[in-house]
Every structure is written in C-alpha cells, then in structure tokens.
Coordinates of N, CA, C and O in Angstrom, one line a residue:
X417 N -31.1 24.6 -15.5 CA -32.1 24.7 -16.4 C -31.9 23.7 -17.5 O -31.7 24.0 -18.6
X418 N -32.1 22.4 -17.2 CA -32.1 21.4 -18.2 C -33.3 21.5 -19.1 O -34.4 21.6 -18.6
X419 N -33.1 21.5 -20.4 CA -34.1 21.4 -21.4 C -33.9 20.1 -22.1 O -32.9 19.9 -22.7
X420 N -34.9 19.2 -22.0 CA -34.8 17.9 -22.7 C -35.9 17.8 -23.7 O -37.1 18.0 -23.4
X421 N -35.5 17.4 -24.9 CA -36.5 17.0 -25.9 C -36.2 15.5 -26.2 O -35.1 15.2 -26.5
X422 N -37.2 14.7 -26.1 CA -37.1 13.3 -26.4 C -37.9 13.0 -27.7 O -39.1 13.1 -27.8
X423 N -37.1 12.8 -28.8 CA -37.7 12.5 -30.1 C -37.9 11.0 -30.3 O -36.9 10.3 -30.2
X424 N -39.1 10.6 -30.5 CA -39.4 9.2 -30.7 C -40.1 8.9 -32.0 O -41.0 9.6 -32.4
X425 N -39.5 8.0 -32.8 CA -40.1 7.6 -34.1 C -41.5 7.4 -33.9 O -42.0 6.6 -33.1
X426 N -42.3 8.1 -34.7 CA -43.8 8.0 -34.6 C -44.4 6.6 -34.8 O -45.4 6.3 -34.2
X427 N -43.7 5.8 -35.5 CA -44.1 4.4 -35.8 C -43.9 3.5 -34.5 O -44.5 2.5 -34.4
X428 N -43.1 4.0 -33.6 CA -42.8 3.2 -32.4 C -43.5 3.8 -31.1 O -43.5 3.2 -30.1
X429 N -44.0 5.0 -31.2 CA -44.5 5.7 -30.1 C -45.6 5.1 -29.4 O -45.7 5.0 -28.1
X430 N -46.6 4.6 -30.1 CA -47.8 3.9 -29.5 C -47.4 2.8 -28.5 O -48.0 2.7 -27.4
X431 N -46.4 2.0 -28.9 CA -46.0 0.9 -28.1 C -45.3 1.3 -26.8 O -45.4 0.5 -25.8
X432 N -44.7 2.4 -26.8 CA -43.9 2.8 -25.6 C -44.4 4.1 -24.9 O -43.8 4.5 -23.9
X433 N -45.5 4.7 -25.4 CA -45.9 6.0 -24.9 C -46.2 5.9 -23.4 O -45.7 6.8 -22.6
X434 N -46.9 5.0 -22.9 CA -47.2 4.9 -21.4 C -46.0 4.8 -20.6 O -45.8 5.5 -19.6
X435 N -45.1 3.9 -21.0 CA -43.8 3.7 -20.3 C -43.0 5.0 -20.3 O -42.3 5.3 -19.3
X436 N -42.9 5.7 -21.4 CA -42.2 6.9 -21.5 C -42.8 8.0 -20.6 O -42.1 8.7 -19.8
X437 N -44.1 8.1 -20.6 CA -44.8 9.1 -19.7 C -44.5 8.7 -18.2 O -44.2 9.6 -17.5
X438 N -44.5 7.5 -17.9 CA -44.2 7.0 -16.5 C -42.7 7.4 -16.1 O -42.5 7.6 -15.0
X439 N -41.8 7.4 -17.1 CA -40.4 7.6 -16.8 C -40.1 9.1 -16.7 O -39.1 9.4 -16.1
X440 N -41.0 10.0 -17.2 CA -40.6 11.4 -17.1 C -40.4 12.0 -15.7 O -39.4 12.7 -15.5
X441 N -41.2 11.7 -14.7 CA -40.9 12.2 -13.4 C -39.5 11.7 -12.9 O -38.8 12.4 -12.2
X442 N -39.2 10.4 -13.1 CA -37.9 9.9 -12.7 C -36.8 10.5 -13.5 O -35.7 10.8 -12.9
X443 N -37.0 10.9 -14.7 CA -36.0 11.6 -15.5 C -35.8 13.0 -14.9 O -34.6 13.4 -14.8
X444 N -36.8 13.6 -14.5 CA -36.7 14.9 -13.9 C -35.9 14.8 -12.6 O -35.0 15.7 -12.3
X445 N -36.2 13.8 -11.8 CA -35.5 13.6 -10.5 C -34.0 13.4 -10.8 O -33.1 13.9 -10.1
X446 N -33.7 12.6 -11.8 CA -32.3 12.4 -12.2 C -31.6 13.7 -12.6 O -30.5 14.0 -12.1
X447 N -32.3 14.6 -13.3 CA -31.7 15.8 -13.7 C -31.5 16.8 -12.5 O -30.5 17.4 -12.4
X448 N -32.5 16.8 -11.7 CA -32.4 17.6 -10.5 C -31.2 17.2 -9.6 O -30.4 18.0 -9.1
X449 N -31.1 15.9 -9.3 CA -30.1 15.4 -8.5 C -28.7 15.5 -9.1 O -27.7 16.0 -8.5
X450 N -28.6 15.1 -10.4 CA -27.4 15.1 -11.1 C -26.8 16.4 -11.5 O -25.6 16.6 -11.6
X451 N -27.7 17.4 -11.7 CA -27.3 18.7 -12.2 C -27.5 19.8 -11.2 O -27.3 21.0 -11.5
X452 N -28.0 19.4 -10.0 CA -28.2 20.4 -8.9 C -29.1 21.5 -9.3 O -28.8 22.7 -9.3
X453 N -30.4 21.2 -9.8 CA -31.4 22.2 -10.1 C -32.7 21.8 -9.4 O -32.9 20.7 -9.0
X454 N -33.5 22.8 -9.3 CA -34.9 22.6 -8.8 C -35.8 22.0 -9.9 O -35.5 22.3 -11.1
X455 N -36.8 21.3 -9.6 CA -37.7 20.8 -10.6 C -38.3 21.8 -11.5 O -38.5 21.6 -12.6
X456 N -38.6 23.0 -10.9 CA -39.2 24.1 -11.7 C -38.3 24.6 -12.8 O -38.8 25.2 -13.7
X457 N -37.0 24.3 -12.7 CA -36.1 24.7 -13.8 C -36.1 23.8 -15.0 O -35.6 24.1 -16.1
X458 N -36.6 22.6 -14.8 CA -36.6 21.6 -15.9 C -37.7 21.7 -16.9 O -38.8 22.1 -16.5
X459 N -37.4 21.5 -18.1 CA -38.4 21.5 -19.2 C -38.1 20.2 -20.0 O -37.1 20.0 -20.5
X460 N -39.1 19.3 -20.0 CA -39.0 18.0 -20.6 C -40.2 17.7 -21.5 O -41.3 17.9 -21.1
X461 N -39.9 17.3 -22.7 CA -41.0 17.0 -23.7 C -40.6 15.8 -24.5 O -39.5 15.6 -24.9
X462 N -41.6 15.0 -24.8 CA -41.5 13.9 -25.7 C -42.3 14.2 -27.0 O -43.4 14.6 -26.9
X463 N -41.6 14.0 -28.1 CA -42.2 14.4 -29.4 C -42.1 13.3 -30.4 O -41.1 12.7 -30.6
X464 N -43.2 13.0 -31.1 CA -43.1 12.1 -32.2 C -42.4 12.7 -33.4 O -42.6 13.9 -33.7
X465 N -41.6 11.9 -34.1 CA -40.9 12.4 -35.3 C -40.9 11.4 -36.4 O -41.2 10.2 -36.1
X466 N -40.6 11.8 -37.6 CA -40.4 10.9 -38.7 C -38.9 10.9 -38.9 O -38.2 11.9 -39.0
X467 N -38.3 9.7 -38.9 CA -36.9 9.5 -39.0 C -36.5 8.4 -39.9 O -37.4 7.7 -40.5
X468 N -35.2 8.2 -40.1 CA -34.7 7.1 -40.9 C -34.7 5.8 -40.1 O -34.4 5.8 -38.9
X469 N -34.9 4.7 -40.8 CA -35.0 3.4 -40.0 C -33.6 3.0 -39.5 O -33.5 2.1 -38.6
X470 N -32.5 3.5 -40.0 CA -31.2 3.0 -39.6 C -30.5 3.9 -38.5 O -29.4 3.7 -38.3
X471 N -31.3 4.7 -37.9 CA -30.8 5.5 -36.8 C -31.6 5.2 -35.5 O -32.6 4.5 -35.6
X472 N -31.0 5.6 -34.3 CA -31.8 5.3 -33.1 C -33.2 5.8 -33.2 O -33.5 6.9 -33.7
X473 N -34.1 5.0 -32.7 CA -35.5 5.3 -32.8 C -36.0 6.3 -31.7 O -37.1 6.8 -31.7
X474 N -35.1 6.5 -30.7 CA -35.3 7.5 -29.7 C -34.0 8.3 -29.6 O -32.9 7.8 -29.5
X475 N -34.2 9.6 -29.7 CA -33.1 10.6 -29.7 C -33.4 11.6 -28.6 O -34.4 12.3 -28.8
X476 N -32.6 11.7 -27.6 CA -32.8 12.7 -26.5 C -31.8 13.7 -26.6 O -30.6 13.4 -26.7
X477 N -32.2 15.0 -26.5 CA -31.3 16.1 -26.5 C -31.4 16.8 -25.2 O -32.5 17.3 -24.8
X478 N -30.3 17.0 -24.5 CA -30.3 17.7 -23.2 C -29.4 18.9 -23.4 O -28.3 18.9 -23.8
X479 N -30.0 20.1 -23.2 CA -29.4 21.4 -23.2 C -29.3 21.9 -21.8 O -30.3 22.0 -21.1
X480 N -28.0 22.3 -21.4 CA -27.8 22.8 -20.1 C -26.9 24.0 -20.1 O -26.1 24.2 -21.1
X481 N -26.9 24.8 -19.1 CA -26.0 25.9 -18.9 C -24.8 25.4 -18.1 O -24.9 24.5 -17.3
X482 N -23.6 25.9 -18.5 CA -22.4 25.5 -17.7 C -22.6 26.0 -16.3 O -23.2 27.0 -16.0
X483 N -22.0 25.2 -15.3 CA -22.1 25.6 -13.9 C -21.0 24.8 -13.2 O -20.6 23.7 -13.5
X484 N -20.6 25.4 -12.1 CA -19.6 24.7 -11.2 C -20.1 23.4 -10.8 O -21.3 23.2 -10.4
X485 N -19.3 22.4 -10.9 CA -19.7 21.0 -10.5 C -20.2 20.2 -11.7 O -20.4 19.0 -11.6
X486 N -20.5 20.8 -12.8 CA -21.0 20.1 -14.0 C -19.8 19.7 -14.8 O -19.6 20.2 -15.9
X487 N -19.1 18.8 -14.3 CA -17.9 18.3 -15.0 C -18.2 17.4 -16.1 O -19.4 16.9 -16.2
X488 N -17.3 17.2 -17.0 CA -17.6 16.3 -18.1 C -18.0 14.9 -17.6 O -18.9 14.3 -18.1
X489 N -17.4 14.5 -16.5 CA -17.7 13.2 -16.0 C -19.1 13.1 -15.4 O -19.8 12.2 -15.6
X490 N -19.5 14.2 -14.7 CA -20.9 14.2 -14.1 C -21.9 14.3 -15.3 O -22.9 13.6 -15.2
X491 N -21.6 15.1 -16.3 CA -22.6 15.2 -17.4 C -22.7 13.8 -18.1 O -23.8 13.4 -18.5
X492 N -21.6 13.2 -18.3 CA -21.6 11.8 -19.0 C -22.4 10.8 -18.1 O -23.1 10.0 -18.7
X493 N -22.2 10.9 -16.8 CA -23.0 10.0 -15.9 C -24.5 10.3 -16.0 O -25.3 9.3 -16.1
X494 N -24.9 11.5 -16.0 CA -26.3 11.9 -16.1 C -26.8 11.4 -17.5 O -27.9 10.8 -17.5
X495 N -26.1 11.7 -18.5 CA -26.5 11.3 -19.9 C -26.6 9.8 -20.0 O -27.5 9.2 -20.6
X496 N -25.7 9.1 -19.4 CA -25.7 7.6 -19.5 C -26.9 7.0 -18.7 O -27.5 6.1 -19.2
X497 N -27.2 7.5 -17.5 CA -28.3 7.1 -16.8 C -29.6 7.4 -17.5 O -30.6 6.6 -17.6
X498 N -29.7 8.6 -18.1 CA -30.8 9.0 -18.9 C -31.0 8.0 -20.1 O -32.2 7.6 -20.3
X499 N -30.0 7.7 -20.7 CA -30.1 6.7 -21.8 C -30.6 5.4 -21.4 O -31.5 4.8 -22.0
X500 N -30.1 4.9 -20.2 CA -30.6 3.6 -19.7 C -32.1 3.7 -19.4 O -32.8 2.7 -19.7
X501 N -32.5 4.8 -18.7 CA -33.9 4.9 -18.4 C -34.8 4.9 -19.6 O -35.8 4.2 -19.6
X502 N -34.4 5.6 -20.6 CA -35.2 5.7 -21.8 C -35.2 4.4 -22.6 O -36.2 4.0 -23.2
X503 N -34.1 3.7 -22.6 CA -34.0 2.3 -23.2 C -34.9 1.4 -22.5 O -35.6 0.6 -23.2
X504 N -34.9 1.4 -21.2 CA -35.8 0.5 -20.4 C -37.3 0.8 -20.7 O -38.1 -0.1 -20.8
X505 N -37.6 2.1 -20.7 CA -39.0 2.5 -20.9 C -39.5 2.2 -22.3 O -40.6 1.8 -22.5
X506 N -38.6 2.4 -23.3 CA -39.1 2.3 -24.7 C -38.8 0.9 -25.3 O -39.5 0.5 -26.2
X507 N -37.8 0.3 -24.8 CA -37.4 -1.0 -25.5 C -36.7 -0.8 -26.8 O -36.6 -1.7 -27.6
X508 N -36.2 0.5 -27.0 CA -35.6 0.8 -28.3 C -34.2 1.3 -28.1 O -33.8 1.6 -27.0
X509 N -33.5 1.4 -29.2 CA -32.2 2.0 -29.2 C -32.3 3.5 -28.9 O -33.2 4.2 -29.5
X510 N -31.5 4.0 -28.1 CA -31.6 5.4 -27.7 C -30.2 6.1 -27.8 O -29.2 5.6 -27.5
X511 N -30.2 7.3 -28.4 CA -29.1 8.2 -28.4 C -29.3 9.4 -27.6 O -30.5 9.9 -27.6
X512 N -28.3 9.8 -26.8 CA -28.5 11.0 -26.0 C -27.4 12.0 -26.4 O -26.2 11.6 -26.5
X513 N -27.8 13.2 -26.7 CA -26.8 14.3 -27.1 C -26.9 15.4 -26.0 O -28.1 15.7 -25.7
X514 N -25.8 15.9 -25.7 CA -25.8 17.0 -24.7 C -25.2 18.2 -25.3 O -24.1 18.1 -25.9
X515 N -25.8 19.4 -25.1 CA -25.2 20.6 -25.6 C -25.2 21.6 -24.5 O -26.1 21.7 -23.6
X516 N -24.1 22.4 -24.5 CA -24.0 23.5 -23.5 C -24.5 24.8 -24.1 O -24.1 25.2 -25.2
X517 N -25.3 25.5 -23.3 CA -25.8 26.8 -23.8 C -24.9 27.9 -23.3 O -24.2 27.8 -22.3
X518 N -24.9 29.0 -24.1 CA -24.1 30.1 -23.7 C -24.8 31.0 -22.7 O -25.9 31.6 -23.1
X519 N -24.3 31.1 -21.5 CA -25.1 31.9 -20.5 C -25.2 33.4 -20.8 O -26.0 34.1 -20.3
X520 N -24.3 33.9 -21.7 CA -24.3 35.3 -22.1 C -25.5 35.6 -23.0 O -26.0 36.7 -23.1
X521 N -25.9 34.6 -23.8 CA -26.9 34.8 -24.8 C -28.2 34.1 -24.5 O -29.2 34.3 -25.2
X522 N -28.2 33.2 -23.6 CA -29.4 32.4 -23.3 C -30.4 33.2 -22.5 O -30.1 33.9 -21.6
X523 N -31.7 33.1 -22.9 CA -32.8 33.8 -22.3 C -34.0 32.9 -22.2 O -34.3 32.2 -23.1
X524 N -34.6 32.8 -21.0 CA -35.8 32.0 -20.8 C -36.8 32.9 -20.1 O -36.6 33.5 -19.0
X525 N -38.0 33.0 -20.7 CA -39.1 33.8 -20.1 C -40.1 32.7 -19.7 O -40.6 32.0 -20.5
X526 N -40.5 32.7 -18.4 CA -41.5 31.7 -18.0 C -42.7 32.4 -17.4 O -42.5 33.4 -16.7

C-alpha cells in the first residue's frame, strides 16, 4: 500500500507538469515491482505547494506498511530510483522521504 505525495513548488510546476504526469505510471511500476504490491494498492498524487526557495523544489513522501522483504536496503533502492525518476522528469532538486505506517492503527477505506 504505497502512498506517494509529490509536492512540487507551484512556481516550477508549469514547466515540468507534463513530464511529471508522464512519469507517474513508471513510478507506480517501480513501486509495484520494488515493494511487491498490486497497482490497485498504490495511491500517487502530485500537488502544487508554496515553499522556501532554499529547499528542494520537489519533495516526495512515500508511506508504506512494513512487510517481509522490505528491508532497509530495498526501501533505499526504491527511494533512490524514485528520486532519479523525479529529477529526470522535473529537472529540479528532489528530496524523497520514506515513512513506515503502523499496521495496527492504519486503516484505508476504498
């Protein structure tokens, strides 16, 4: 159940919007392959934000549930590839942050 929010500085979004949209299916494929989930489990959104000029202009947050096989190395590899994909699509500095959700308290209604 990867949940990805891609925050893009609104002053930069127009220039990279089409490329980011084009990258979203490949990003989902990366998450499915790298985290062993079905496409229907993924939630990915790109959002314009107002941020400070001295921070990365693209900030991606990946939230996942712990699972067998999701080792720190595998998660770092997925996050690193995600960062490269978003940098190539946007032409901007990208930060990726990963958070683990608590399976005891997490609830998703679809």
